[in-house]
Amino acid sequence: MSAPSYVRWFSDIRLEDVPLVGGKNASLGELYSALSVEDVRVPNGFALTAAAYRDALAQAGAETKLRELLDGLDTGNVDVLMNRSAVAREIVYAATDGEELRRQITNGYRLLETQYGSGCAVAVRSSATAEDLPTASFAGQHESFLNIRGAESLFEACRRCFASIFTDRAIVYRVDNGFDHFKVALSVGVMKMIRSDLGASGVMFTLDTESGYRDAVFVTGVYGLGETIVQGRADPDEFYVHKPTFRKGYRAVLRRALGKKQVRMVYAEAASGATTEDVVVVDAEAARFCIDDATALKLAGHAIAIEDHYSRRAGHPTPMDIEWAKDGEDGGLYIVQARPETVVSQRSTQSFATFSLKGTGPVLATGRAVGEKIAAGIVRVISGVHDLSAFQPGEVLVSDTTSPDWEPVMKTAAAIVTNRGGRTCHAAIVARELGVAAVVGAADVTRTLQTGMTVTVSCAEGDVGRVYEGRIPFEATQVPLTGLERPRTAIMVNLGNPDIAFRTSMLPNDGVGLARMEFIISEDIRVHPMALAQPEKVTDPGAQQAIAKLVAGYARPTDFFVEKLSEGVGTIAAAFYPKPVIVRLSDFKTNEYASLIGGGEFEPKEANPMLGFRGASRYAHPAYAAGFALECAALRRVREVMGLSNLCVMVPFCRRVEEGRRVIEVMAENGLRRGENGLEVYVMCEIPNNVIQIDAFAALFDGFSIGSNDLTQLTLGVDRDSEIVAFDFDEGDAGMLEMFRMAVSGAKRNGRHVGICGEAPANDPEIARFLTGLGIDAISVNPGSLLRTMTVVRDAERARGAPARASA
């Protein structure tokens, strides 16, 4: 009888072959066979079938020994788990030393050599199959071997790969997920290596890994082989691409972040005995992105094509987790793995939890937030596997990086904090899957935090995760996403921080009624716009040095401002696309502008900045005209280059009609022409003169947004920040209600949109009811007030007999 064939080439494999070759290899075959027409390049290779594994164990009588080892195993006992898993691996390694398997692996390698050259390097990766759940990912549970050359070395790598079915983490994974150890088999994939050691590589997802937002491709990359990303030893560069506008033909990176990229994994010299080694990335290289925008966009196109293909095959949207490599010799881009994303995309679509701190404290460390939870506990610093047995459930695990073999302990942690790593490193992946708060890339945290300290780990404040001293109270709220009765009145959100835009957009909403520029300028840019437009006027050496560091790598200082502002505003516009997003032009006061880097050179000192050189008065003034031109350039880039035409522009603190007319003219001179390509220009209604002359302002602007804070201060003559008279600040005063009535009726009389973007309706339900009764078009509040305001407005509408909107 002839021996069974254990080798299946990628060209002969499809997604239906999961029971035969496991999920990863089935996916590689699908990619290789079906995606080439989409210009998606996949290196050739073959799979050793799961039958090779099963037959080897059966012929060696290994299953009985393995059952004796694993039956009744307490996976919570780290020491026993490590000992028994090591013995299990030895059993499988010995069982797979068969001559027939060796012959077939050798023949497969010889055929690869005919395509790629003698002694070609291959990657050897595991691919698990589970008969009762073929879609199980088993991501990161087994071993991979890189830069394997020669038939004999390949055979040894395949045996070690088979044996890795019994790593500590794989055993725990199967137990935790209800898999029978003996119903899961291992297939081994052998693929031609791409010379990304000379180029770059990374991981990308067709959703945002933290919020679950589906309309973005998230690309990460490092120099060299991509294992350093997963292992958390290199913090990667990050890029976001917006899928809906990409599909419309726009080609722009939505947002990017420069990673530290500390090390590059490369092929090792043969004499060293190792197959790979790490090389430190020099500062000049680390200061540059590992790929350019064109490459990131091409990768995003591949990711979208792959997601579309898998979604068609599955019959439903299928977000993907994809590995890519850029060959440093031929410059080609290759996809080396793709599988359905099985963590974030599986979250409940009925509701989601929001977390918020109810206090504050000293910040001990910051890094990249993973997930959006908050947790508190006692610190346990782990320097190596020898420390794991001391770890207690509910402690905060602090380490340089994490290892896959730590997973049994990681699942009991209250939170995880690491010195190194990005949002696709091992610690981040495991934390996300386990639902544990994690902060990665928090430099020197193993020195900053000490075992025994009590800390609070917050991932609920955007991309930046913070470790606070002490136990800070926090609140978790479950937010419904479906079945919520929505009012007819549009309920929008106020937002300034792009880091929380994707997450916030998943709340029930009708768009953004107020997107503030100030947060982006103060947090991401930090430099006064005029100091970038006219750097020769900056005389302070400290400011000159700080600016030079920030703008390094840009052709002009102004390019830094335009890119950063457009990315921040664009992220908010993309998150809510195609709903309207109303961005307010900068409205710093002079003292706030002066606090920006280089700002002291350009700002006057005013006794009362609140009533001084702010808002519309700045935009056409020689003292700020060049800075305003940069704001306009950034907004043009959002609308025209990024394709986010849902962006509306709003002019703040416009005192007089003539001032408004001049601002409209200057905007047009800077390429933002009202009405062109659907551009709408709104004005804040926050000065009594805006209400008094609303007919004249309506002739200039497309809509109004009532700013209740400033309008109340100026109507009642009250400084709400004064402890002595703050009690007189009352947005529900009869005079204020009349101001609201005049503003709403005046806007409607002129056929103009009118909303309110102050917190008055959220703070006082009576004001919300009053505005609803006036027929206001939109009420925009902070995210935390959204559901409360929605309920009040819906009740007010119901009392008036207004029909409900269709349930969300």
mmCIF file of C-alpha atoms in Angstrom, residues 40-220:
data_model
loop_
_atom_site.group_PDB
_atom_site.id
_atom_site.type_symbol
_atom_site.label_atom_id
_atom_site.label_comp_id
_atom_site.label_asym_id
_atom_site.label_seq_id
_atom_site.Cartn_x
_atom_site.Cartn_y
_atom_site.Cartn_z
ATOM 1 C CA VAL A 40 -2.411 40.550 -3.621
ATOM 2 C CA ARG A 41 0.908 38.689 -3.658
ATOM 3 C CA VAL A 42 1.387 35.625 -1.447
ATOM 4 C CA PRO A 43 4.662 33.631 -1.321
ATOM 5 C CA ASN A 44 4.314 30.026 -2.410
ATOM 6 C CA GLY A 45 4.531 27.092 -0.039
ATOM 7 C CA PHE A 46 2.892 23.912 1.175
ATOM 8 C CA ALA A 47 1.154 22.497 4.209
ATOM 9 C CA LEU A 48 1.771 19.287 6.080
ATOM 10 C CA THR A 49 -1.709 17.974 6.753
ATOM 11 C CA ALA A 50 -3.204 17.266 10.160
ATOM 12 C CA ALA A 51 -3.149 13.593 9.145
ATOM 13 C CA ALA A 52 0.646 13.680 9.335
ATOM 14 C CA TYR A 53 0.356 14.651 12.998
ATOM 15 C CA ARG A 54 -2.362 12.131 13.823
ATOM 16 C CA ASP A 55 -0.686 9.263 12.008
ATOM 17 C CA ALA A 56 2.649 9.948 13.693
ATOM 18 C CA LEU A 57 1.061 9.865 17.148
ATOM 19 C CA ALA A 58 -0.929 6.717 16.340
ATOM 20 C CA GLN A 59 2.084 4.841 14.966
ATOM 21 C CA ALA A 60 4.124 5.721 18.069
ATOM 22 C CA GLY A 61 1.293 4.918 20.493
ATOM 23 C CA ALA A 62 1.759 8.386 21.948
ATOM 24 C CA GLU A 63 -1.849 9.274 22.759
ATOM 25 C CA THR A 64 -2.022 7.060 25.860
ATOM 26 C CA LYS A 65 1.087 8.700 27.339
ATOM 27 C CA LEU A 66 -0.257 12.144 26.543
ATOM 28 C CA ARG A 67 -3.609 11.416 28.176
ATOM 29 C CA GLU A 68 -1.861 10.278 31.344
ATOM 30 C CA LEU A 69 0.024 13.564 31.427
ATOM 31 C CA LEU A 70 -2.919 15.857 30.705
ATOM 32 C CA ASP A 71 -5.922 14.220 32.381
ATOM 33 C CA GLY A 72 -6.767 16.140 35.540
ATOM 34 C CA LEU A 73 -4.015 18.722 34.949
ATOM 35 C CA ASP A 74 -4.475 21.863 37.080
ATOM 36 C CA THR A 75 -3.541 24.598 34.592
ATOM 37 C CA GLY A 76 -3.483 27.108 37.437
ATOM 38 C CA ASN A 77 -0.415 25.417 38.924
ATOM 39 C CA VAL A 78 2.312 27.059 36.859
ATOM 40 C CA ASP A 79 5.158 24.748 37.887
ATOM 41 C CA VAL A 80 3.232 21.511 37.217
ATOM 42 C CA LEU A 81 1.937 22.912 33.923
ATOM 43 C CA MET A 82 5.456 23.765 32.745
ATOM 44 C CA ASN A 83 6.834 20.338 33.637
ATOM 45 C CA ARG A 84 4.058 18.300 32.039
ATOM 46 C CA SER A 85 3.905 20.404 28.877
ATOM 47 C CA ALA A 86 7.647 19.919 28.391
ATOM 48 C CA VAL A 87 7.255 16.136 28.641
ATOM 49 C CA ALA A 88 4.303 16.232 26.219
ATOM 50 C CA ARG A 89 6.384 18.111 23.667
ATOM 51 C CA GLU A 90 9.160 15.534 23.950
ATOM 52 C CA ILE A 91 6.642 12.781 23.215
ATOM 53 C CA VAL A 92 5.345 14.491 20.060
ATOM 54 C CA TYR A 93 8.855 15.400 18.892
ATOM 55 C CA ALA A 94 9.944 11.771 19.169
ATOM 56 C CA ALA A 95 6.777 10.496 17.472
ATOM 57 C CA THR A 96 7.241 12.674 14.364
ATOM 58 C CA ASP A 97 10.700 11.304 13.528
ATOM 59 C CA GLY A 98 9.384 9.132 10.683
ATOM 60 C CA GLU A 99 11.192 8.378 7.419
ATOM 61 C CA GLU A 100 8.087 8.797 5.256
ATOM 62 C CA LEU A 101 7.368 12.228 6.725
ATOM 63 C CA ARG A 102 11.030 13.176 6.242
ATOM 64 C CA ARG A 103 10.885 12.067 2.593
ATOM 65 C CA GLN A 104 7.761 14.081 1.801
ATOM 66 C CA ILE A 105 9.067 17.227 3.515
ATOM 67 C CA THR A 106 12.346 16.911 1.616
ATOM 68 C CA ASN A 107 10.557 16.501 -1.714
ATOM 69 C CA GLY A 108 8.377 19.525 -1.000
ATOM 70 C CA TYR A 109 11.413 21.634 -0.177
ATOM 71 C CA ARG A 110 13.204 20.523 -3.369
ATOM 72 C CA LEU A 111 10.243 21.733 -5.416
ATOM 73 C CA LEU A 112 10.329 25.107 -3.635
ATOM 74 C CA GLU A 113 14.019 25.336 -4.487
ATOM 75 C CA THR A 114 13.201 24.984 -8.187
ATOM 76 C CA GLN A 115 11.045 28.117 -7.882
ATOM 77 C CA TYR A 116 13.105 30.219 -5.478
ATOM 78 C CA GLY A 117 16.646 28.920 -5.732
ATOM 79 C CA SER A 118 18.865 26.414 -3.974
ATOM 80 C CA GLY A 119 18.882 26.712 -0.181
ATOM 81 C CA CYS A 120 15.999 29.183 -0.156
ATOM 82 C CA ALA A 121 14.890 30.343 3.293
ATOM 83 C CA VAL A 122 11.434 29.322 4.505
ATOM 84 C CA ALA A 123 9.200 30.118 7.452
ATOM 85 C CA VAL A 124 7.659 27.224 9.378
ATOM 86 C CA ARG A 125 4.385 28.008 11.147
ATOM 87 C CA SER A 126 1.699 26.029 12.939
ATOM 88 C CA SER A 127 -1.934 25.837 11.866
ATOM 89 C CA ALA A 128 -4.351 24.282 14.354
ATOM 90 C CA THR A 129 -7.559 22.557 13.390
ATOM 91 C CA ALA A 130 -10.536 22.017 15.686
ATOM 92 C CA GLU A 131 -13.295 19.844 14.305
ATOM 93 C CA ASP A 132 -15.932 21.280 16.630
ATOM 94 C CA LEU A 133 -15.043 24.929 15.967
ATOM 95 C CA PRO A 134 -13.173 25.464 12.698
ATOM 96 C CA THR A 135 -13.118 29.242 13.142
ATOM 97 C CA ALA A 136 -11.065 29.127 16.346
ATOM 98 C CA SER A 137 -7.991 31.277 15.826
ATOM 99 C CA PHE A 138 -5.426 29.624 18.146
ATOM 100 C CA ALA A 139 -3.415 32.791 17.428
ATOM 101 C CA GLY A 140 0.018 32.827 19.073
ATOM 102 C CA GLN A 141 -0.409 29.501 20.845
ATOM 103 C CA HIS A 142 2.216 27.503 18.935
ATOM 104 C CA GLU A 143 5.778 27.997 17.727
ATOM 105 C CA SER A 144 7.076 29.511 14.491
ATOM 106 C CA PHE A 145 10.559 29.125 13.011
ATOM 107 C CA LEU A 146 12.104 31.628 10.607
ATOM 108 C CA ASN A 147 14.961 31.577 8.093
ATOM 109 C CA ILE A 148 15.077 27.804 7.892
ATOM 110 C CA ARG A 149 17.383 26.538 5.114
ATOM 111 C CA GLY A 150 18.017 23.019 3.866
ATOM 112 C CA ALA A 151 15.868 19.901 3.941
ATOM 113 C CA GLU A 152 17.305 18.527 7.186
ATOM 114 C CA SER A 153 16.833 21.806 9.094
ATOM 115 C CA LEU A 154 13.310 22.032 7.721
ATOM 116 C CA PHE A 155 12.459 18.554 8.944
ATOM 117 C CA GLU A 156 13.688 19.401 12.448
ATOM 118 C CA ALA A 157 11.733 22.682 12.456
ATOM 119 C CA CYS A 158 8.559 20.873 11.406
ATOM 120 C CA ARG A 159 8.965 18.336 14.241
ATOM 121 C CA ARG A 160 9.438 21.132 16.769
ATOM 122 C CA CYS A 161 6.425 22.907 15.291
ATOM 123 C CA PHE A 162 4.280 19.773 15.701
ATOM 124 C CA ALA A 163 5.508 19.441 19.285
ATOM 125 C CA SER A 164 4.460 23.012 20.067
ATOM 126 C CA ILE A 165 0.839 21.874 20.156
ATOM 127 C CA PHE A 166 1.634 21.260 23.827
ATOM 128 C CA THR A 167 3.146 24.583 24.841
ATOM 129 C CA ASP A 168 1.927 25.826 28.221
ATOM 130 C CA ARG A 169 -0.183 28.520 26.601
ATOM 131 C CA ALA A 170 -1.725 26.159 24.026
ATOM 132 C CA ILE A 171 -2.793 23.735 26.741
ATOM 133 C CA VAL A 172 -4.386 26.526 28.774
ATOM 134 C CA TYR A 173 -6.041 28.009 25.678
ATOM 135 C CA ARG A 174 -7.729 24.714 24.830
ATOM 136 C CA VAL A 175 -8.868 24.143 28.398
ATOM 137 C CA ASP A 176 -10.240 27.687 28.724
ATOM 138 C CA ASN A 177 -12.053 27.456 25.387
ATOM 139 C CA GLY A 178 -13.501 24.004 25.930
ATOM 140 C CA PHE A 179 -11.444 22.084 23.362
ATOM 141 C CA ASP A 180 -10.559 18.437 23.768
ATOM 142 C CA HIS A 181 -6.758 18.172 23.431
ATOM 143 C CA PHE A 182 -7.185 15.126 21.212
ATOM 144 C CA LYS A 183 -9.743 16.647 18.847
ATOM 145 C CA VAL A 184 -7.280 19.389 17.938
ATOM 146 C CA ALA A 185 -4.522 18.503 15.502
ATOM 147 C CA LEU A 186 -1.676 20.512 14.067
ATOM 148 C CA SER A 187 -0.845 21.180 10.451
ATOM 149 C CA VAL A 188 2.474 22.844 9.592
ATOM 150 C CA GLY A 189 2.816 25.548 6.948
ATOM 151 C CA VAL A 190 6.072 25.945 5.014
ATOM 152 C CA MET A 191 6.324 29.248 3.141
ATOM 153 C CA LYS A 192 9.062 31.007 1.202
ATOM 154 C CA MET A 193 10.534 33.748 3.402
ATOM 155 C CA ILE A 194 10.287 37.334 2.205
ATOM 156 C CA ARG A 195 13.437 39.432 2.728
ATOM 157 C CA SER A 196 11.656 41.795 5.065
ATOM 158 C CA ASP A 197 14.759 41.623 7.253
ATOM 159 C CA LEU A 198 16.086 44.080 4.659
ATOM 160 C CA GLY A 199 12.766 45.922 4.439
ATOM 161 C CA ALA A 200 9.797 46.138 6.776
ATOM 162 C CA SER A 201 6.867 44.081 7.990
ATOM 163 C CA GLY A 202 3.880 44.299 10.248
ATOM 164 C CA VAL A 203 0.313 43.511 11.125
ATOM 165 C CA MET A 204 -2.877 45.203 9.973
ATOM 166 C CA PHE A 205 -6.527 44.938 10.922
ATOM 167 C CA THR A 206 -9.625 45.947 9.003
ATOM 168 C CA LEU A 207 -11.084 47.533 12.128
ATOM 169 C CA ASP A 208 -9.822 49.629 15.021
ATOM 170 C CA THR A 209 -8.489 47.144 17.553
ATOM 171 C CA GLU A 210 -9.568 49.146 20.599
ATOM 172 C CA SER A 211 -13.046 50.478 19.824
ATOM 173 C CA GLY A 212 -14.135 47.911 17.252
ATOM 174 C CA TYR A 213 -14.879 50.722 14.764
ATOM 175 C CA ARG A 214 -15.303 48.946 11.418
ATOM 176 C CA ASP A 215 -14.589 51.691 8.852
ATOM 177 C CA ALA A 216 -10.814 51.922 9.278
ATOM 178 C CA VAL A 217 -7.810 49.862 8.284
ATOM 179 C CA PHE A 218 -5.197 49.914 11.056
ATOM 180 C CA VAL A 219 -1.652 49.245 9.760
ATOM 181 C CA THR A 220 1.379 48.713 12.003
#
